[in-house]
PDB file of C-alpha atoms in Angstrom:
ATOM      1  CA  MET A   1      11.361  15.917  29.315  1.00 57.00           C
ATOM      2  CA  GLY A   2      14.525  15.827  26.724  1.00 70.00           C
ATOM      3  CA  GLN A   3      13.693  19.573  25.735  1.00 71.00           C
ATOM      4  CA  LYS A   4      13.370  20.748  29.215  1.00 77.00           C
ATOM      5  CA  PHE A   5      16.283  19.282  29.905  1.00 82.00           C
ATOM      6  CA  ILE A   6      18.764  21.080  28.033  1.00 76.00           C
ATOM      7  CA  ILE A   7      17.412  24.394  28.324  1.00 76.00           C
ATOM      8  CA  SER A   8      17.816  24.261  32.047  1.00 81.00           C
ATOM      9  CA  THR A   9      21.031  22.554  32.105  1.00 82.00           C
ATOM     10  CA  ALA A  10      22.464  25.174  28.769  1.00 79.00           C
ATOM     11  CA  THR A  11      20.732  28.040  31.389  1.00 81.00           C
ATOM     12  CA  VAL A  12      22.733  26.629  34.339  1.00 86.00           C
ATOM     13  CA  ILE A  13      25.528  26.488  32.088  1.00 84.00           C
ATOM     14  CA  LEU A  14      24.929  30.158  30.710  1.00 83.00           C
ATOM     15  CA  LEU A  15      24.620  31.835  33.921  1.00 85.00           C
ATOM     16  CA  ILE A  16      27.703  30.499  35.556  1.00 87.00           C
ATOM     17  CA  THR A  17      29.883  31.326  32.629  1.00 83.00           C
ATOM     18  CA  GLY A  18      28.780  34.644  32.255  1.00 83.00           C
ATOM     19  CA  VAL A  19      29.497  35.243  36.124  1.00 86.00           C
ATOM     20  CA  LEU A  20      32.672  34.080  35.164  1.00 86.00           C
ATOM     21  CA  LEU A  21      33.509  35.980  32.366  1.00 85.00           C
ATOM     22  CA  GLY A  22      32.066  39.338  34.052  1.00 87.00           C
ATOM     23  CA  TYR A  23      34.954  38.507  37.103  1.00 88.00           C
ATOM     24  CA  VAL A  24      37.724  37.555  35.100  1.00 86.00           C
ATOM     25  CA  LEU A  25      36.915  40.574  32.767  1.00 86.00           C
ATOM     26  CA  SER A  26      36.981  42.924  35.569  1.00 88.00           C
ATOM     27  CA  GLN A  27      40.135  41.906  36.788  1.00 89.00           C
ATOM     28  CA  LEU A  28      41.748  42.329  33.729  1.00 86.00           C
ATOM     29  CA  VAL A  29      40.810  45.990  33.619  1.00 88.00           C
ATOM     30  CA  LEU A  30      41.125  46.744  37.830  1.00 89.00           C
ATOM     31  CA  GLY A  31      44.907  45.307  36.806  1.00 87.00           C
ATOM     32  CA  PHE A  32      44.590  42.587  39.340  1.00 88.00           C
ATOM     33  CA  LEU A  33      44.777  40.485  36.895  1.00 84.00           C
ATOM     34  CA  SER A  34      47.462  40.449  33.973  1.00 86.00           C
ATOM     35  CA  LEU A  35      46.904  39.672  30.819  1.00 84.00           C
ATOM     36  CA  ASN A  36      49.583  36.831  29.581  1.00 88.00           C
ATOM     37  CA  LEU A  37      48.912  33.931  27.525  1.00 89.00           C
ATOM     38  CA  LEU A  38      47.240  31.675  29.880  1.00 86.00           C
ATOM     39  CA  THR A  39      44.694  34.615  30.764  1.00 84.00           C
ATOM     40  CA  PHE A  40      43.796  35.685  27.328  1.00 87.00           C
ATOM     41  CA  LEU A  41      42.987  31.976  26.052  1.00 88.00           C
ATOM     42  CA  GLY A  42      40.891  31.371  29.652  1.00 85.00           C
ATOM     43  CA  THR A  43      39.095  34.002  28.688  1.00 86.00           C
ATOM     44  CA  PHE A  44      38.438  33.515  25.019  1.00 88.00           C
ATOM     45  CA  SER A  45      37.108  30.021  25.776  1.00 88.00           C
ATOM     46  CA  LEU A  46      34.680  31.100  27.716  1.00 85.00           C
ATOM     47  CA  ILE A  47      33.757  34.076  25.749  1.00 87.00           C
ATOM     48  CA  VAL A  48      33.085  30.985  23.044  1.00 88.00           C
ATOM     49  CA  ILE A  49      31.584  28.798  25.699  1.00 86.00           C
ATOM     50  CA  PHE A  50      29.013  31.861  26.948  1.00 82.00           C
ATOM     51  CA  GLY A  51      28.067  32.934  22.984  1.00 83.00           C
ATOM     52  CA  THR A  52      27.230  28.809  22.200  1.00 84.00           C
ATOM     53  CA  LEU A  53      25.238  28.456  24.924  1.00 82.00           C
ATOM     54  CA  TYR A  54      23.723  31.696  24.154  1.00 81.00           C
ATOM     55  CA  TYR A  55      23.128  30.450  20.215  1.00 82.00           C
ATOM     56  CA  VAL A  56      22.362  26.549  21.724  1.00 78.00           C
ATOM     57  CA  LEU A  57      19.751  27.780  24.249  1.00 78.00           C
ATOM     58  CA  PHE A  58      18.216  30.288  21.339  1.00 79.00           C
ATOM     59  CA  TRP A  59      17.881  27.719  19.182  1.00 75.00           C
ATOM     60  CA  GLU A  60      16.111  25.037  21.327  1.00 70.00           C
ATOM     61  CA  PHE A  61      13.524  27.985  22.035  1.00 72.00           C
ATOM     62  CA  ARG A  62      12.729  28.954  18.462  1.00 74.00           C
ATOM     63  CA  ARG A  63      12.273  25.463  18.067  1.00 69.00           C
ATOM     64  CA  GLN A  64      10.176  25.006  20.514  1.00 65.00           C
ATOM     65  CA  GLN A  65       7.601  27.640  19.422  1.00 65.00           C
ATOM     66  CA  SER A  66       4.701  26.421  17.713  1.00 49.00           C
ATOM     67  CA  PRO A  67       4.231  28.339  13.907  1.00 54.00           C
ATOM     68  CA  SER A  68       1.659  31.218  14.035  1.00 49.00           C
ATOM     69  CA  PRO A  69      -1.659  31.261  12.114  1.00 49.00           C
ATOM     70  CA  ARG A  70      -1.139  33.014   9.625  1.00 52.00           C
ATOM     71  CA  PRO A  71      -4.848  35.351   8.587  1.00 48.00           C
ATOM     72  CA  SER A  72      -6.295  34.006   5.444  1.00 48.00           C
ATOM     73  CA  SER A  73      -9.273  36.073   3.599  1.00 49.00           C
ATOM     74  CA  ASN A  74     -11.195  33.126   3.376  1.00 51.00           C
ATOM     75  CA  GLY A  75     -11.354  32.166   6.547  1.00 48.00           C
ATOM     76  CA  SER A  76     -11.191  28.454   8.379  1.00 46.00           C
ATOM     77  CA  LYS A  77     -11.665  27.406   4.394  1.00 47.00           C
ATOM     78  CA  LEU A  78      -7.880  27.885   3.464  1.00 46.00           C
ATOM     79  CA  GLN A  79      -6.831  26.866   6.954  1.00 48.00           C
ATOM     80  CA  THR A  80      -8.348  23.833   5.908  1.00 45.00           C
ATOM     81  CA  GLU A  81      -6.810  23.647   2.965  1.00 48.00           C
ATOM     82  CA  GLU A  82      -3.000  23.992   4.505  1.00 57.00           C
ATOM     83  CA  ARG A  83      -3.680  20.973   6.724  1.00 67.00           C
ATOM     84  CA  THR A  84      -4.638  18.802   3.935  1.00 74.00           C
ATOM     85  CA  PRO A  85      -2.158  17.552   1.122  1.00 75.00           C
ATOM     86  CA  ASP A  86      -3.520  17.525  -2.295  1.00 81.00           C
ATOM     87  CA  ALA A  87      -4.505  13.822  -3.110  1.00 82.00           C
ATOM     88  CA  SER A  88      -2.096  13.728  -6.471  1.00 84.00           C
ATOM     89  CA  LEU A  89       0.380  14.398  -4.178  1.00 85.00           C
ATOM     90  CA  LYS A  90      -0.520  11.636  -1.467  1.00 86.00           C
ATOM     91  CA  ASN A  91      -1.147   9.435  -3.757  1.00 87.00           C
ATOM     92  CA  LYS A  92       1.967   9.926  -5.837  1.00 88.00           C
ATOM     93  CA  LEU A  93       4.404   9.431  -2.742  1.00 88.00           C
ATOM     94  CA  ILE A  94       1.821   6.350  -1.644  1.00 87.00           C
ATOM     95  CA  SER A  95       2.677   5.096  -5.598  1.00 86.00           C
ATOM     96  CA  LEU A  96       6.221   5.391  -5.198  1.00 87.00           C
ATOM     97  CA  LEU A  97       6.135   3.783  -1.933  1.00 88.00           C
ATOM     98  CA  SER A  98       4.474   0.634  -3.587  1.00 87.00           C
ATOM     99  CA  GLY A  99       1.048   1.370  -1.600  1.00 86.00           C
ATOM    100  CA  ASP A 100       2.706   1.619   1.861  1.00 86.00           C
ATOM    101  CA  THR A 101       0.957   4.437   3.734  1.00 87.00           C
ATOM    102  CA  SER A 102       2.389   4.858   7.032  1.00 89.00           C
ATOM    103  CA  THR A 103       6.283   4.916   5.570  1.00 90.00           C
ATOM    104  CA  ALA A 104       4.749   7.946   3.791  1.00 89.00           C
ATOM    105  CA  GLU A 105       3.285   9.469   6.785  1.00 90.00           C
ATOM    106  CA  ARG A 106       6.365   8.859   8.666  1.00 92.00           C
ATOM    107  CA  LEU A 107       8.621  10.355   5.540  1.00 91.00           C
ATOM    108  CA  VAL A 108       6.170  13.113   5.825  1.00 91.00           C
ATOM    109  CA  GLU A 109       6.574  13.700  10.136  1.00 92.00           C
ATOM    110  CA  GLN A 110      10.269  13.873   9.255  1.00 91.00           C
ATOM    111  CA  ALA A 111       9.327  16.516   6.869  1.00 91.00           C
ATOM    112  CA  LYS A 112       7.254  18.092   9.343  1.00 92.00           C
ATOM    113  CA  GLN A 113      10.150  17.789  12.570  1.00 92.00           C
ATOM    114  CA  ASP A 114      12.700  18.753  10.239  1.00 91.00           C
ATOM    115  CA  PHE A 115      10.871  22.177   8.665  1.00 90.00           C
ATOM    116  CA  PRO A 116       8.765  23.344  11.053  1.00 89.00           C
ATOM    117  CA  GLY A 117       5.798  26.409   9.796  1.00 88.00           C
ATOM    118  CA  MET A 118       5.794  24.752   6.627  1.00 89.00           C
ATOM    119  CA  PRO A 119       2.323  24.549   4.255  1.00 90.00           C
ATOM    120  CA  GLU A 120       1.184  20.680   4.519  1.00 89.00           C
ATOM    121  CA  ASN A 121       1.607  20.288  -0.059  1.00 88.00           C
ATOM    122  CA  TRP A 122       5.095  21.163   0.534  1.00 90.00           C
ATOM    123  CA  TYR A 123       5.901  18.295   3.086  1.00 90.00           C
ATOM    124  CA  TRP A 124       4.265  16.100   0.958  1.00 90.00           C
ATOM    125  CA  GLU A 125       6.034  17.465  -2.105  1.00 90.00           C
ATOM    126  CA  LYS A 126       9.455  17.568  -0.649  1.00 90.00           C
ATOM    127  CA  SER A 127       8.881  14.328   0.945  1.00 91.00           C
ATOM    128  CA  ILE A 128       8.447  12.950  -2.629  1.00 91.00           C
ATOM    129  CA  ALA A 129      11.166  15.273  -3.690  1.00 91.00           C
ATOM    130  CA  ASP A 130      13.735  13.095  -1.085  1.00 89.00           C
ATOM    131  CA  LEU A 131      12.903  10.112  -2.423  1.00 88.00           C
ATOM    132  CA  GLU A 132      12.908  10.480  -5.766  1.00 89.00           C
ATOM    133  CA  ARG A 133      16.308  11.843  -4.954  1.00 88.00           C
ATOM    134  CA  ASP A 134      17.381   8.895  -3.154  1.00 87.00           C
ATOM    135  CA  ARG A 135      17.204   6.412  -6.323  1.00 83.00           C
ATOM    136  CA  ARG A 136      17.981   7.706  -8.383  1.00 79.00           C
TER     137      ARG A 136
END
């Protein structure tokens, strides 16, 4: 619900800002509006707002896209291996956390949210590296 609200709100504001920007620029070009500091700053602020919302909106769209499955030469065997971490990585992270498997899973899930589309082993390695770095 939250992401859909952000996208719809940003889209509405982007449309309104685009219309306002188009109107102001057309009035400047046609000569009905004189170019002074106020119109320059107003037009500049509309451009900045438009650009920022455009970036945020499409960043949100990109974030929502699920990673596309990679083609594999070994069929489903390779895809299954990408979804399951190496036992040594899993054991190392759990041992660093003194056997706390729920915290290990939580750290890996957080890494998956922060860096979508990476191989499963990468998330476990990242969690281990972050934990070791934080302990120094």
